[in-house]
Amino acid sequence: MSYSLRSSLRRSVLPAAAVMTSLVLVTSCSSSENTDQQAEASAPQTSTSQIAQVSKAESTPREANGNLSEHGGARRTEGDQSQALQEAISQTGAKNVILLIGDGMGDSEITAARDYAEGAGGSFKGLDALPVTGQYTHYSLYKDGKPNYVTDSAASGSAWATGTKTYNGAISVDIEGKDQESLLERAKKAGLATGNVSTAELQDATPAVQAAHVTHRKCYSPDSTSEKCPDNALENGGRGSISEQILDTRADVTLGGGSESFEEKAKAGEYKDKTLLEQARERGYQLPTNAEELSKITEANQDKPVLGLFSEGNMPVRWEGPKAAKGGYKEEAATCTDNPERTAEVPLLADMTQKAIDLLKDKEEGFFLQVEGASIDKQDHKANPCGQIGETVDLDEAVQKALEFAKQDGETLVVVTADHAHTSQIVPTIVDEEDDVEGLYPGLTRKLITREGSELTMSYATNEDAEESQEHTGTQLRIAAYGPNSANVAGLTDQTDLFFTINDALGL
């Protein structure tokens, strides 16, 4: 269905409200390395009358107005906000949607990254510029249908991708194991261009929920599928592993890690005994493996889809630093440093996001793109504050790219939120030895020096064993919006509501 037809159908059932036609939903943070150029990209665009209408509804990133110690110096707002909020609400629908996910990015992770990278009174050029915010619930289900109050990434991703709650570990199937159609599949069926970008292995839960249907999230490859979910295995009449289904779903652009699983051979079907990479080549995929090769790609479509595989597993993170440890709060405060493993050959999340947009944006019917900053969660599991903060900064830079396009394009819905909350907490920094009583912080802790020169103490206490993984938490999550249908994220919603917000905005 063409965009013009989808748009006319929406107008037949929605009241006329042509205030703005681009939406962004976000849960993320931005970089301490933002340049003037990035700031300009986040500023209102007024090149056409339509974009001028959009700009009126924007709010700029809200930062403290002055000296934090002065009366009113910590204020982030000035004047009444009613008009700006009113102008931010539109029901016109969208031609395109960009959904950005910060895996494991709860309010604590956002705040810690902001404090470290931008300062207590600072703000992020992506997330903090969005005018409409809300909270959503993200519980999963047990197989008997009762609520499981702490979700994993598979069940949560399945919820927004399909609109159906399911059990932890399920990839876009319901609690009975029945396939549930994803937003990406629905968008492709409607004739839209599609993309799927992640810093994780592409077989990981968040990217997988848009492209695959398996009963166990670890069914990455033909071998693991035969072992963990044999009913899904190709040789048993199933759809195959997540990797095989990624090839079958055939998004126009798919970028991330996970090349190792594509080295395995198919066990059945037309490409039996050939590796999945060999299969991809025979099926017309373009296969860039580094940033330079990706930069040379000039088109992506169903004849020449792009499958970029930039690492064997998860892509390397931005920053490194000491992990939290027992009594870590007593040690000298640390500063995060660049990860030497992330070389110039590794494309940044912002670069992959921009490239995907560039390759998809000319489709007359519009596009749907999902982008994930995956290792906020993975570094949180490791109790590594520098790791998780750097990945949050990375995601915000990707959000800025999405916002820049949305403001210039005038017909784009960009969505960013998290899949679940996580373990890290900001706790008081001990400045007086008399306050340091035995057992004060029973978990793992680490102090960091922020850009303001203050000490930020992070605590991880869902597992006291430094060698074991920290856990997800069940706290509701922030969601923010910019553009058409943005009012649908205000107040308290559920993770499944996001499916319907995007589905309805695109008129699928």
Coordinates of C-alpha atoms in Angstrom, one line a residue:
M1 CA 0.0 0.0 0.0
S2 CA 1.4 3.4 -1.0
Y3 CA 2.1 6.1 1.7
S4 CA -0.5 8.4 0.0
L5 CA -3.2 5.7 0.3
R6 CA -2.2 4.9 3.9
S7 CA -2.3 8.6 4.7
S8 CA -5.7 9.1 3.1
L9 CA -7.2 6.2 5.1
R10 CA -5.9 7.6 8.3
R11 CA -7.4 11.0 7.5
S12 CA -10.8 9.4 7.0
V13 CA -10.9 8.3 10.6
L14 CA -8.8 10.8 12.4
P15 CA -9.5 14.5 13.1
A16 CA -7.5 17.0 11.2
A17 CA -4.5 18.0 13.3
A18 CA -1.7 19.0 11.0
V19 CA 0.7 20.4 13.6
M20 CA 3.6 18.2 12.9
T21 CA 4.4 15.0 11.0
S22 CA 7.5 13.5 12.6
L23 CA 7.7 11.4 15.8
V24 CA 10.5 10.2 18.0
L25 CA 10.1 8.1 21.1
V26 CA 13.3 7.8 23.2
T27 CA 14.8 6.4 26.3
S28 CA 18.5 7.2 26.2
C29 CA 21.3 9.7 26.9
S30 CA 23.8 11.8 24.9
S31 CA 27.5 12.4 24.6
S32 CA 29.9 14.6 26.3
E33 CA 31.6 14.8 22.9
N34 CA 28.7 16.5 21.1
T35 CA 30.0 18.9 18.5
D36 CA 28.5 22.2 17.4
Q37 CA 27.5 20.5 14.3
Q38 CA 25.5 17.9 16.3
A39 CA 23.9 20.7 18.3
E40 CA 22.8 22.3 15.0
A41 CA 21.4 19.1 13.8
S42 CA 19.1 19.0 16.8
A43 CA 18.0 22.6 16.3
P44 CA 14.6 23.4 14.6
Q45 CA 14.6 23.4 10.8
T46 CA 12.6 26.0 8.9
S47 CA 13.3 25.3 5.3
T48 CA 9.6 24.8 4.4
S49 CA 6.4 25.9 6.0
Q50 CA 5.7 22.4 7.1
I51 CA 9.0 22.0 8.8
A52 CA 8.5 25.4 10.4
Q53 CA 5.3 24.0 12.0
V54 CA 7.3 21.1 13.3
S55 CA 9.9 23.4 14.8
K56 CA 7.4 25.3 16.9
A57 CA 6.5 22.2 18.7
E58 CA 10.1 21.2 19.6
S59 CA 11.7 21.8 22.9
T60 CA 15.4 22.3 23.1
P61 CA 17.5 20.2 25.5
R62 CA 16.8 21.5 28.9
E63 CA 19.9 22.5 30.9
A64 CA 20.4 24.3 34.2
N65 CA 20.1 28.0 33.6
G66 CA 23.1 29.2 35.7
N67 CA 25.1 28.6 38.9
L68 CA 23.6 25.6 40.6
S69 CA 24.0 27.2 44.0
E70 CA 22.1 30.3 43.1
H71 CA 18.3 30.8 43.5
G72 CA 16.8 29.3 40.3
G73 CA 20.2 28.3 38.9
A74 CA 19.2 24.7 38.6
R75 CA 16.0 25.4 36.7
R76 CA 15.6 23.6 33.4
T77 CA 12.5 25.4 32.1
E78 CA 11.6 29.0 31.5
G79 CA 8.0 30.3 31.0
D80 CA 4.8 28.4 30.5
Q81 CA 5.2 25.1 28.5
S82 CA 1.5 24.6 27.6
Q83 CA 1.7 26.0 24.1
A84 CA 4.7 24.0 23.1
L85 CA 3.2 20.8 24.5
Q86 CA -0.1 21.5 22.6
E87 CA 1.8 22.0 19.4
A88 CA 3.7 18.8 19.9
I89 CA 0.6 16.7 19.6
S90 CA -0.6 15.5 16.2
Q91 CA -2.7 12.6 14.8
T92 CA -1.6 12.9 11.2
G93 CA 0.3 9.6 11.1
A94 CA 3.8 9.0 9.7
K95 CA 5.4 7.9 6.5
N96 CA 8.5 6.5 8.2
V97 CA 9.3 5.1 11.7
I98 CA 12.7 4.9 13.4
L99 CA 12.5 2.9 16.6
L100 CA 15.6 3.2 18.9
I101 CA 16.1 0.8 21.8
G102 CA 18.5 1.2 24.7
D103 CA 18.8 -2.4 26.1
G104 CA 18.7 -2.3 29.9
M105 CA 18.4 1.5 29.9
G106 CA 16.3 2.3 32.9
D107 CA 16.1 5.7 34.6
S108 CA 19.1 5.0 36.7
E109 CA 21.2 4.2 33.7
I110 CA 20.1 7.4 31.9
T111 CA 20.8 9.5 35.0
A112 CA 24.2 8.0 35.6
A113 CA 25.2 8.6 32.0
R114 CA 24.0 12.2 32.1
D115 CA 25.7 12.9 35.3
Y116 CA 29.0 11.6 34.1
A117 CA 29.0 12.8 30.5
E118 CA 27.0 16.1 30.7
G119 CA 26.9 17.0 34.4
A120 CA 24.1 17.2 36.9
G121 CA 22.6 20.3 35.3
G122 CA 23.4 19.2 31.7
S123 CA 21.2 17.6 29.1
F124 CA 21.4 15.3 26.2
K125 CA 20.9 16.5 22.6
G126 CA 18.7 13.5 21.7
L127 CA 16.6 12.2 24.6
D128 CA 16.3 15.4 26.5
A129 CA 15.0 17.4 23.6
L130 CA 11.8 15.4 23.3
P131 CA 8.6 17.2 24.3
V132 CA 6.3 14.3 25.4
T133 CA 7.3 11.7 27.9
G134 CA 5.6 8.8 29.7
Q135 CA 6.3 5.5 31.5
Y136 CA 5.5 2.0 30.5
T137 CA 5.1 -1.4 32.2
H138 CA 7.2 -4.3 30.8
Y139 CA 6.3 -7.5 32.7
S140 CA 6.3 -10.8 30.8
L141 CA 4.3 -13.9 31.3
Y142 CA 4.8 -17.4 32.5
K143 CA 3.6 -20.2 30.2
D144 CA 0.4 -20.5 32.4
G145 CA -0.4 -16.9 31.6
K146 CA 0.4 -15.4 35.0
P147 CA 2.6 -12.3 35.1
N148 CA 6.3 -12.5 35.5
Y149 CA 7.3 -9.2 37.0
V150 CA 10.8 -9.1 35.6
T151 CA 11.1 -9.6 31.8
D152 CA 14.1 -10.5 29.7
S153 CA 14.9 -8.9 26.4
A154 CA 13.3 -11.6 24.3
A155 CA 9.8 -11.3 25.9
S156 CA 10.0 -7.5 26.1
G157 CA 11.1 -7.2 22.5
S158 CA 8.4 -9.6 21.4
A159 CA 5.9 -7.4 23.2
W160 CA 6.6 -4.2 21.2
A161 CA 7.4 -6.1 18.0
T162 CA 4.2 -8.1 17.9
G163 CA 1.8 -6.6 20.5
T164 CA 1.6 -9.9 22.3
K165 CA 3.0 -10.7 25.8
T166 CA 5.0 -13.9 26.1
Y167 CA 7.4 -15.8 28.3
N168 CA 11.0 -15.0 28.9
G169 CA 13.2 -16.5 26.2
A170 CA 10.5 -16.4 23.5
I171 CA 11.3 -14.7 20.2
S172 CA 8.0 -13.4 18.6
V173 CA 5.9 -16.4 19.6
D174 CA 3.1 -16.4 22.2
I175 CA 3.0 -18.5 25.4
E176 CA 1.8 -21.5 23.3
G177 CA 4.7 -21.1 20.8
K178 CA 2.6 -19.7 18.0
D179 CA 4.3 -17.2 15.6
Q180 CA 3.3 -13.6 16.1
E181 CA 3.8 -11.2 13.1
S182 CA 6.4 -8.5 13.8
L183 CA 6.3 -4.8 12.9
L184 CA 9.1 -5.3 10.4
E185 CA 7.2 -8.1 8.7
R186 CA 4.0 -6.1 8.6
A187 CA 5.9 -3.0 7.2
K188 CA 7.5 -5.1 4.5
K189 CA 4.2 -6.7 3.6
A190 CA 2.8 -3.1 3.2
G191 CA 5.6 -2.3 0.7
L192 CA 7.8 -0.2 3.1
A193 CA 11.6 -0.5 3.1
T194 CA 12.9 -2.1 6.3
G195 CA 16.0 -2.0 8.4
N196 CA 17.4 -3.7 11.6
V197 CA 20.5 -2.3 13.3
S198 CA 22.2 -3.4 16.5
T199 CA 25.6 -3.4 18.3
A200 CA 24.9 -6.9 19.5
E201 CA 25.0 -10.1 17.6
L202 CA 22.1 -9.9 15.1
Q203 CA 20.8 -13.1 16.6
D204 CA 20.4 -11.5 20.0
A205 CA 16.9 -11.0 21.3
T206 CA 16.2 -7.4 20.3
P207 CA 17.1 -7.5 16.6
A208 CA 15.8 -11.1 16.4
V209 CA 12.2 -10.2 17.5
Q210 CA 11.7 -8.3 14.2
A211 CA 13.1 -11.0 11.9
A212 CA 12.5 -14.4 13.5
H213 CA 10.2 -16.7 15.4
V214 CA 11.7 -19.3 17.8
T215 CA 10.7 -20.8 21.1
H216 CA 14.2 -20.3 22.7
R217 CA 16.2 -17.1 22.3
K218 CA 19.6 -18.9 22.0
C219 CA 18.6 -20.7 18.8
Y220 CA 21.1 -18.6 16.9
S221 CA 22.5 -21.1 14.3
P222 CA 21.5 -24.4 12.7
D223 CA 23.4 -26.4 15.4
S224 CA 22.0 -24.5 18.4
T225 CA 18.5 -24.7 17.0
S226 CA 18.7 -28.5 16.6
E227 CA 19.7 -28.7 20.2
K228 CA 17.6 -26.0 22.0
C229 CA 14.4 -25.7 19.8
P230 CA 14.3 -28.7 17.5
D231 CA 10.7 -28.0 16.4
N232 CA 12.0 -24.8 14.9
A233 CA 14.9 -26.5 13.1
L234 CA 14.8 -26.5 9.3
E235 CA 15.5 -30.2 9.1
N236 CA 12.3 -30.8 11.2
G237 CA 10.1 -28.7 9.1
G238 CA 10.5 -25.5 11.1
R239 CA 11.5 -22.0 9.9
G240 CA 15.1 -22.6 10.9
S241 CA 17.5 -20.8 13.2
I242 CA 17.4 -17.1 13.9
S243 CA 20.3 -16.6 11.4
E244 CA 18.4 -18.5 8.7
Q245 CA 15.2 -16.6 9.4
I246 CA 17.1 -13.2 9.1
L247 CA 18.0 -14.2 5.6
D248 CA 14.5 -15.3 4.8
T249 CA 12.9 -12.2 6.3
R250 CA 15.2 -10.2 4.0
A251 CA 15.1 -6.7 5.5
D252 CA 16.6 -4.2 3.1
V253 CA 19.3 -3.2 5.6
T254 CA 20.6 -5.4 8.5
L255 CA 23.7 -4.2 10.4
G256 CA 25.4 -5.5 13.5
G257 CA 27.6 -8.3 14.9
G258 CA 27.2 -12.1 14.9
S259 CA 29.2 -13.3 11.9
E260 CA 30.2 -16.5 13.7
S261 CA 26.7 -18.0 13.5
F262 CA 26.6 -17.4 9.7
E263 CA 29.7 -19.6 9.3
E264 CA 27.6 -22.7 10.1
K265 CA 26.1 -24.9 7.4
A266 CA 22.4 -25.3 6.7
K267 CA 21.2 -28.8 7.5
A268 CA 18.2 -28.9 5.2
G269 CA 16.6 -27.0 2.3
E270 CA 17.8 -25.5 -0.9
Y271 CA 21.1 -24.5 0.6
K272 CA 21.9 -27.6 2.6
D273 CA 25.6 -28.1 3.4
K274 CA 26.4 -24.5 2.4
T275 CA 27.3 -21.9 5.1
L276 CA 24.8 -19.2 5.8
L277 CA 27.3 -16.7 4.4
E278 CA 27.5 -18.6 1.2
Q279 CA 23.8 -18.7 1.1
A280 CA 23.6 -15.0 1.6
R281 CA 25.9 -14.3 -1.3
E282 CA 23.9 -16.6 -3.6
R283 CA 20.7 -14.8 -2.6
G284 CA 22.1 -11.4 -3.6
Y285 CA 23.1 -9.9 -0.2
Q286 CA 25.8 -7.2 -0.1
L287 CA 28.1 -8.2 2.8
P288 CA 30.2 -5.3 4.2
T289 CA 32.5 -6.3 7.1
N290 CA 34.0 -3.0 8.2
A291 CA 33.2 0.8 8.2
E292 CA 34.9 1.5 4.9
E293 CA 33.1 -1.2 3.1
L294 CA 29.8 0.0 4.6
S295 CA 30.5 3.6 3.5
K296 CA 30.8 2.4 -0.1
I297 CA 27.3 0.9 -0.2
T298 CA 25.0 3.1 -2.3
E299 CA 21.8 1.2 -2.5
A300 CA 19.7 -1.4 -0.6
N301 CA 16.6 -3.0 -1.8
Q302 CA 15.0 -6.5 -2.2
D303 CA 17.3 -7.2 -5.2
K304 CA 20.4 -6.1 -3.3
P305 CA 19.8 -6.2 0.5
V306 CA 22.6 -5.3 2.9
L307 CA 23.8 -7.6 5.6
G308 CA 26.7 -6.0 7.5
L309 CA 28.5 -8.2 9.9
F310 CA 31.2 -6.3 11.8
S311 CA 32.3 -8.7 14.5
E312 CA 32.1 -12.4 15.3
G313 CA 29.9 -11.7 18.4
N314 CA 28.8 -8.4 20.0
M315 CA 30.5 -5.3 18.6
P316 CA 33.2 -3.7 20.9
V317 CA 32.0 -1.1 23.3
R318 CA 33.0 2.6 23.4
W319 CA 34.5 3.0 26.9
E320 CA 36.3 0.8 29.4
G321 CA 37.2 1.2 33.0
P322 CA 37.4 -0.8 36.3
K323 CA 34.4 -2.9 37.1
A324 CA 32.5 -2.5 40.4
A325 CA 33.9 -4.6 43.2
K326 CA 33.4 -5.3 46.9
G327 CA 34.5 -2.1 48.7
G328 CA 35.1 -0.4 45.4
Y329 CA 33.6 2.8 46.8
K330 CA 36.7 3.1 49.0
E331 CA 39.1 3.2 46.1
E332 CA 40.3 6.2 44.1
A333 CA 37.7 7.5 41.7
A334 CA 38.2 6.3 38.1
T335 CA 37.9 8.0 34.7
C336 CA 36.5 6.2 31.7
T337 CA 38.8 5.7 28.7
D338 CA 38.5 4.7 25.1
N339 CA 38.3 1.0 24.3
P340 CA 41.3 0.2 22.0
E341 CA 39.4 -2.7 20.5
R342 CA 37.0 -0.3 18.9
T343 CA 39.1 0.7 16.0
A344 CA 38.3 2.8 12.9
E345 CA 37.2 -0.4 11.2
V346 CA 34.3 -0.7 13.5
P347 CA 31.3 1.4 12.4
L348 CA 29.7 3.5 15.2
L349 CA 26.1 3.1 16.1
A350 CA 25.4 6.6 14.9
D351 CA 27.1 5.9 11.6
M352 CA 25.1 2.7 11.1
T353 CA 21.9 4.5 11.9
Q354 CA 22.7 7.3 9.5
K355 CA 23.7 4.8 6.8
A356 CA 20.5 2.8 7.2
I357 CA 18.4 6.0 7.0
D358 CA 20.3 7.1 3.8
L359 CA 19.7 3.7 2.2
L360 CA 16.0 3.5 3.2
K361 CA 14.7 7.1 2.9
D362 CA 14.0 7.2 -0.8
K363 CA 11.4 4.5 -0.7
E364 CA 8.1 6.1 -1.9
E365 CA 6.0 4.0 0.5
G366 CA 8.2 4.9 3.5
F367 CA 10.3 2.8 5.8
F368 CA 10.5 1.1 9.2
L369 CA 13.9 1.0 11.0
Q370 CA 14.8 -0.5 14.4
V371 CA 18.1 0.5 16.0
E372 CA 19.5 -1.0 19.2
G373 CA 22.2 0.1 21.6
A374 CA 22.7 -3.4 23.0
S375 CA 25.6 -3.3 25.5
I376 CA 24.1 -0.9 28.1
D377 CA 22.5 -4.1 29.3
K378 CA 25.6 -6.3 28.7
Q379 CA 27.9 -4.0 30.6
D380 CA 25.3 -3.6 33.4
H381 CA 25.3 -7.4 33.7
K382 CA 29.1 -7.1 34.2
A383 CA 28.8 -4.3 36.8
N384 CA 31.0 -2.1 34.5
P385 CA 29.9 1.5 34.9
C386 CA 32.2 2.9 32.2
G387 CA 31.0 0.3 29.7
Q388 CA 27.3 1.0 30.3
I389 CA 27.7 4.8 30.3
G390 CA 29.7 4.8 27.0
E391 CA 27.0 2.7 25.3
T392 CA 24.3 5.1 26.5
V393 CA 26.3 7.9 25.0
D394 CA 26.6 6.0 21.8
L395 CA 22.8 5.5 21.7
D396 CA 22.1 9.1 22.2
E397 CA 24.3 10.0 19.2
A398 CA 22.2 7.6 17.2
V399 CA 19.1 9.3 18.5
Q400 CA 20.5 12.7 17.3
K401 CA 20.9 11.3 13.8
A402 CA 17.3 10.1 13.9
L403 CA 16.0 13.4 15.1
E404 CA 18.0 15.3 12.6
F405 CA 16.4 13.3 9.8
A406 CA 12.9 13.5 11.3
K407 CA 13.1 17.3 11.5
Q408 CA 14.3 17.7 8.0
D409 CA 12.0 15.1 6.5
G410 CA 8.8 16.1 8.2
E411 CA 7.1 12.7 7.8
T412 CA 9.0 10.5 10.1
L413 CA 8.2 8.8 13.4
V414 CA 11.3 7.9 15.5
V415 CA 10.8 5.8 18.5
V416 CA 13.3 5.1 21.3
T417 CA 12.8 3.4 24.6
A418 CA 14.2 0.6 26.7
D419 CA 13.3 -3.1 27.0
H420 CA 13.7 -3.5 30.7
A421 CA 15.2 -1.8 33.8
H422 CA 18.6 -2.9 35.2
T423 CA 20.6 -3.2 38.4
S424 CA 22.8 -0.1 38.6
Q425 CA 22.1 2.5 41.2
I426 CA 23.6 5.9 42.0
V427 CA 24.4 5.8 45.8
P428 CA 25.8 8.4 48.2
T429 CA 29.5 9.0 47.9
I430 CA 31.2 8.7 51.3
V431 CA 33.1 11.9 52.2
D432 CA 33.4 11.4 56.0
E433 CA 35.1 8.3 57.3
E434 CA 32.6 8.3 60.2
D435 CA 29.8 7.5 57.7
D436 CA 31.7 4.4 56.4
V437 CA 30.1 1.8 58.6
E438 CA 30.6 -1.9 58.1
G439 CA 28.1 -3.4 55.6
L440 CA 27.1 0.0 54.3
Y441 CA 27.2 -1.1 50.7
P442 CA 26.7 -4.9 50.5
G443 CA 27.0 -5.2 46.8
L444 CA 29.7 -4.1 44.2
T445 CA 30.6 -0.4 43.9
R446 CA 32.8 1.9 41.9
K447 CA 33.5 5.6 42.0
L448 CA 33.9 7.7 38.8
I449 CA 35.1 11.3 38.3
T450 CA 32.5 13.2 36.3
R451 CA 33.2 16.0 33.9
E452 CA 32.3 18.5 36.7
G453 CA 35.0 17.0 38.9
S454 CA 32.6 15.4 41.4
E455 CA 32.6 11.8 42.4
L456 CA 29.8 9.6 41.2
T457 CA 29.3 6.3 43.1
M458 CA 27.7 3.4 41.3
S459 CA 26.3 0.3 43.1
Y460 CA 25.4 -3.1 41.7
A461 CA 23.7 -5.3 44.3
T462 CA 21.5 -7.9 42.6
N463 CA 24.4 -10.3 42.8
E464 CA 27.2 -10.1 45.4
D465 CA 29.5 -12.4 43.4
A466 CA 31.7 -10.2 41.1
E467 CA 32.1 -13.2 38.7
E468 CA 28.3 -13.7 38.3
S469 CA 25.9 -11.7 36.2
Q470 CA 23.9 -8.8 37.7
E471 CA 20.1 -9.0 37.1
H472 CA 17.3 -7.1 35.4
T473 CA 14.8 -5.3 37.5
G474 CA 11.1 -4.8 37.1
T475 CA 10.8 -1.0 37.4
Q476 CA 8.7 0.8 34.8
L477 CA 10.5 2.5 32.0
R478 CA 10.7 6.0 30.5
I479 CA 9.4 6.6 27.0
A480 CA 9.5 9.9 25.2
A481 CA 8.0 11.1 21.9
Y482 CA 8.4 13.7 19.2
G483 CA 5.9 14.0 16.3
P484 CA 2.6 12.5 15.1
N485 CA 0.8 10.3 17.7
S486 CA 3.2 11.4 20.4
A487 CA 0.4 11.8 22.9
N488 CA 0.0 8.0 22.9
V489 CA 3.1 7.6 25.0
A490 CA 2.0 10.1 27.7
G491 CA 1.0 8.8 31.2
L492 CA 1.3 5.1 31.9
T493 CA 1.2 2.7 29.0
D494 CA 2.3 -0.9 28.5
Q495 CA 5.1 -2.2 26.3
T496 CA 2.6 -3.7 23.9
D497 CA 1.0 -0.3 23.4
L498 CA 4.2 0.7 21.5
F499 CA 3.3 -1.9 18.8
F500 CA 0.0 -0.3 18.3
T501 CA 1.4 3.2 18.4
I502 CA 3.8 2.4 15.5
N503 CA 1.4 0.1 13.6
D504 CA -1.3 2.8 13.6
A505 CA 1.0 5.7 12.9
L506 CA 2.1 3.8 9.7
G507 CA -1.4 2.7 8.9
L508 CA -0.3 -1.0 8.6

